[in-house]
XYZ file of C-alpha atoms in Angstrom:
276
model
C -4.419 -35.354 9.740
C -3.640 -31.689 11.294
C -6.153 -30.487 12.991
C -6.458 -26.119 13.603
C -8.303 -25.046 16.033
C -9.413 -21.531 14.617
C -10.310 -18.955 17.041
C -13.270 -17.387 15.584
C -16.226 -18.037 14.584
C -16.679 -19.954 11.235
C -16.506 -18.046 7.615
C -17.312 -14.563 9.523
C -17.478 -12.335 6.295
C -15.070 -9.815 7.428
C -12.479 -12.709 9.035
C -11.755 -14.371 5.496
C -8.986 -12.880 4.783
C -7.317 -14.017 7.703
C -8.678 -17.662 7.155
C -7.870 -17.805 3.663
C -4.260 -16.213 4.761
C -4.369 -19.092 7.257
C -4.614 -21.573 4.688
C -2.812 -20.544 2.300
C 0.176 -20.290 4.791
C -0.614 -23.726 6.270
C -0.735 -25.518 2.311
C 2.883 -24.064 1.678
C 4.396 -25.922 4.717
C 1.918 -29.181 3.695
C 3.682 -32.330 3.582
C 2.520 -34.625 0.396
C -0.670 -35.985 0.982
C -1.451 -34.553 4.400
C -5.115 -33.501 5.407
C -5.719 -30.385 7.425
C -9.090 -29.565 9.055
C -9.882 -26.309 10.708
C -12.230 -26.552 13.111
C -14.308 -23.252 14.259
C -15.392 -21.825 17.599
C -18.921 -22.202 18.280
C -19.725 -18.610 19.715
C -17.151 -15.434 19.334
C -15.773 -13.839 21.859
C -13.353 -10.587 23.398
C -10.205 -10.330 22.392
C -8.647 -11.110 25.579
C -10.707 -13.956 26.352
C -9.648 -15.471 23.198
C -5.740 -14.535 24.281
C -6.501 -16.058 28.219
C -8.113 -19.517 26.386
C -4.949 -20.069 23.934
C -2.499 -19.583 26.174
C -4.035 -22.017 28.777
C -4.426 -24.559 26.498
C -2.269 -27.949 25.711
C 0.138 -26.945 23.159
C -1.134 -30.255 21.415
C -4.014 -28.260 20.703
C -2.834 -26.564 17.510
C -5.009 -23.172 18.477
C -4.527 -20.353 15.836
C -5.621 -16.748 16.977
C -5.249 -13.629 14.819
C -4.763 -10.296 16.734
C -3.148 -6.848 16.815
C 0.095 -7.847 18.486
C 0.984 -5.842 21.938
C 3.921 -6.537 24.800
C 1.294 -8.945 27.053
C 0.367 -10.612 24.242
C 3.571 -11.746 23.097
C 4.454 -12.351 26.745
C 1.365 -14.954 26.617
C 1.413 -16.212 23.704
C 4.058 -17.134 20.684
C 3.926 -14.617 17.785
C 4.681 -15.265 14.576
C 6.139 -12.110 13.462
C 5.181 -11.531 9.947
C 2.450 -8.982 9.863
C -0.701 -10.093 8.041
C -1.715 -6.184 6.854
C 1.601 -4.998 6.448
C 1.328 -2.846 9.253
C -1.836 -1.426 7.294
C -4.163 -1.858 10.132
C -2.201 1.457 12.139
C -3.834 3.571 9.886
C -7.187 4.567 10.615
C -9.803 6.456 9.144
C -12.517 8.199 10.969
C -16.264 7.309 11.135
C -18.765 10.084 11.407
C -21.886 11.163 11.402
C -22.729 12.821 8.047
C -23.654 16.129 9.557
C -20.594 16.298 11.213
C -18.602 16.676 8.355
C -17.713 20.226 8.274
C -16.666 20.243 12.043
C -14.347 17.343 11.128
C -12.869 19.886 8.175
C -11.536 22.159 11.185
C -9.467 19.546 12.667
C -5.332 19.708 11.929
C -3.452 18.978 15.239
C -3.805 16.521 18.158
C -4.928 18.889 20.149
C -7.982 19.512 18.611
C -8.752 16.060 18.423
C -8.429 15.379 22.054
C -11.266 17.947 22.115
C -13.749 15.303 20.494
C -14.695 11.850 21.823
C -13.678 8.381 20.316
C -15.430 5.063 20.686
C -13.280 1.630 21.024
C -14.068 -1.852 22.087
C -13.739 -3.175 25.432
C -10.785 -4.812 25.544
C -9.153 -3.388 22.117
C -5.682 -2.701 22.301
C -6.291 0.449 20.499
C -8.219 1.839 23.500
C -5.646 1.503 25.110
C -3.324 3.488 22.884
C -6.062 6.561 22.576
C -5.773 7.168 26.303
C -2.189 7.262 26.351
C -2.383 9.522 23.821
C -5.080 11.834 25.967
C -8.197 11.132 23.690
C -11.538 11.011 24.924
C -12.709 7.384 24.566
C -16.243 5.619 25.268
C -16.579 2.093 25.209
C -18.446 -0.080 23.466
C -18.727 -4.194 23.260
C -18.011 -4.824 19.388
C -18.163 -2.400 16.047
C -22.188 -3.542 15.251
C -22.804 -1.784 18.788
C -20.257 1.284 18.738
C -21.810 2.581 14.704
C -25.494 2.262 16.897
C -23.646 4.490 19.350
C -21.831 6.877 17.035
C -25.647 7.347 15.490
C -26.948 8.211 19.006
C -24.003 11.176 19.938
C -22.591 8.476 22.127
C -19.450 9.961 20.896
C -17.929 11.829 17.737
C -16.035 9.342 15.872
C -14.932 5.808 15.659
C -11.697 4.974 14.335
C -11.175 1.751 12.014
C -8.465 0.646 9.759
C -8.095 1.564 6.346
C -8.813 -1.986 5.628
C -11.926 -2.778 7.644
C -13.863 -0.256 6.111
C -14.822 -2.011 2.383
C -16.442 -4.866 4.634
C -19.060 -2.788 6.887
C -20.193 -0.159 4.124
C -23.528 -1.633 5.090
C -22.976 -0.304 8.395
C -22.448 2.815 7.655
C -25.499 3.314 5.155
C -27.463 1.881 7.750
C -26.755 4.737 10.319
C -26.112 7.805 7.893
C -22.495 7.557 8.751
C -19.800 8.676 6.287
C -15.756 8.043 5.939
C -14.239 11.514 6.995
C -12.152 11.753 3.264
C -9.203 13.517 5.038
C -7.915 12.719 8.640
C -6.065 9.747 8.881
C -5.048 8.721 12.690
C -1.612 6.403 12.242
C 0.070 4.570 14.871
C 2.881 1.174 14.235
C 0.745 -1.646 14.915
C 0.499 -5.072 13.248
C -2.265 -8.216 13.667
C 0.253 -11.127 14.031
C -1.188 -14.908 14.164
C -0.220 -16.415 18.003
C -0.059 -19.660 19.262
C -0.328 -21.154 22.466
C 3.947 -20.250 24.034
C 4.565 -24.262 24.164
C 3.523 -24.962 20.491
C 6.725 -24.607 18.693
C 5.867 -27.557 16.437
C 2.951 -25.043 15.317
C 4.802 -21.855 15.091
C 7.410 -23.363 13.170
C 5.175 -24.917 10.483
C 3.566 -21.404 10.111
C 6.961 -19.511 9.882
C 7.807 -21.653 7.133
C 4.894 -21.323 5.473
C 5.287 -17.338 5.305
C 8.827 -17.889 3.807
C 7.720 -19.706 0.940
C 4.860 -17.803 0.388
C 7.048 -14.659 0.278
C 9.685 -16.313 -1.505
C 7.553 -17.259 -4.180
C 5.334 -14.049 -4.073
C 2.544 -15.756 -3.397
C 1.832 -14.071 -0.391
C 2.315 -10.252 -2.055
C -0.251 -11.352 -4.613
C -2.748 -11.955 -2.238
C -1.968 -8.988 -0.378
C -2.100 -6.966 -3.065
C -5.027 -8.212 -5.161
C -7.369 -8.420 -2.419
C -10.846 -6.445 -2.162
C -9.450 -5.227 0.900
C -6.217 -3.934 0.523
C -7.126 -2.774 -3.340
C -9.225 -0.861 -1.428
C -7.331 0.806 1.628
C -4.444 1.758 -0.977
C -6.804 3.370 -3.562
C -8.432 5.769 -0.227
C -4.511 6.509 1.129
C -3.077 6.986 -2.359
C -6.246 9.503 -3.678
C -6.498 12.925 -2.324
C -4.584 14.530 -0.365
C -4.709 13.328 3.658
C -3.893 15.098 7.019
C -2.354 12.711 9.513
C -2.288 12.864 12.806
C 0.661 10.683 14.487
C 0.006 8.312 17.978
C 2.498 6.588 20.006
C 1.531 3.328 20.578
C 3.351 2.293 23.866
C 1.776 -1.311 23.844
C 3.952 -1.773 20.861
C 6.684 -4.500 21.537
C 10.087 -3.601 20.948
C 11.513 -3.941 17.658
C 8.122 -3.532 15.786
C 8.842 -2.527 11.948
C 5.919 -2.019 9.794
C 5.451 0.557 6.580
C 5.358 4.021 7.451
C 1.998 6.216 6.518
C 4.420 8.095 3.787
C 5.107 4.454 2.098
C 1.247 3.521 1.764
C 0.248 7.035 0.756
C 3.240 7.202 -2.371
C 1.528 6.224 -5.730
C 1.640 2.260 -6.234
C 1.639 0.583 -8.848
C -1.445 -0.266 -11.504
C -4.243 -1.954 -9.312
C -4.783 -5.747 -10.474
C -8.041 -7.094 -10.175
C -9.484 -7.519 -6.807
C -9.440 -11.429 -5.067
C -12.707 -12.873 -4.008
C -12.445 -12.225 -0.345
């Protein structure tokens, strides 16, 4: 039996696609008649807490983390370099509050952004990349605490990816918060899975499981048919957006994901959306 350790919490709503990913990749590489069992965290934690606990671990403990991949990270942990979004999760759309719309209509450049205020998790490697970027950023400790924030005038928007978005609509209803239909913030960044640096009987089971998956096309049907990408593409690829470009300097070298002009061309006919 193969054991996963899965750092998260388990079935969070807006982690299944990265569990069911998980799976799916892990059943490719599955050797007849094996048994896997994932077992789940018992309380969720910060990012970087999660990143500190894998990498001190035994590398007999087959820990699995999912996370937006930066030049620490892959110093401290082993990345398996296949991109779980695409690259998707670079491309953010702003939060705000409804009444706020029309001020968000005047914005074109950087420059005029870095005259309004962001909110970011502590410990979020996007924070990061807003400040190197000179935006105005407030923290906050998780999303259900920065949309209270954003409601309160804490600050003026909160970035999330394209992605996230279809999963906390309830959020937003709940606070009188809209999605700003134009601006779209875009960065490279991609959420790798990591294992602990000594695990390479781990890493290599996973990297083969991505190559039959995308030799097969398994893993661009799941991608492609699911709630949340269906989604993200269907916002990028109606109307017409005005992006505003970041450097992400945490990026490690090498990092190739879809540009914004890729995910915003016209795609082919939706198929029906996965169960999440």
């Amino acid at each position: 039996m193969l054991t996963i350790d899965v750092k998260a919490v388990n079935q969070e709503r807006q982690e299944g696609y990265y569990i069911d990913l998980l799976k799916r990749v892990l059943e490719a590489s599955k050797a007849p008649h094996e048994t896997i069992q994932y077992r789940f965290a018992d309380y969720q934690f910060a990012q970087l807490r999660w990143v500190t606990e894998l990498s001190r671990e035994s590398p007999h403990n087959n820990g699995v983390l999912w996370t937006m991949t930066t030049q620490q990270r892959e110093q401290m942990l082993r990345p398996i370099r296949k991109p779980l979004f695409e690259g998707l999760i670079g491309q953010r759309v702003l939060v705000i509050r409804r009444v706020d719309r029309e001020k968000f209509a005047r914005i074109n450049t950087l420059e005029q952004l870095r005259e309004l205020t962001a909110g970011q998790g502590v410990q979020w490697p996007d924070l990061d990349i807003f400040r190197a970027n000179d935006l105005p950023v407030i923290e906050g400790n998780g999303k259900e605490q920065l949309y209270k924030m954003l409601a309160a005038k804490r600050f003026d928007y909160f970035p999330r990816g394209v992605m996230e978005i279809v999963s906390e609509q309830t959020l937003l209803d709940q606070y009188d918060l809209i999605v700003e239909p134009r601006l779209i913030i875009s960065y490279p960044a991609a959420i790798y899975f990591f294992v602990n640096k000594h695990n390479h009987t781990l890493a290599q089971r996973l990297e083969r499981g991505w190559e039959v998956m995308q030799a097969s096309g398994e893993f661009q049907r799941f991608f492609y048919s699911h709630e949340r990408v269906v989604h993200a593409l269907r916002f990028l690829q109606s109307g017409q957006h005005h992006p505003i470009y970041l450097h992400n300097p945490l990026a490690p070298p090498g990092l190739q994901v879809k540009p914004l002009k890729d995910w915003l061309a016209p795609g082919r006919p939706w198929p029906k959306p996965a169960k999440p």
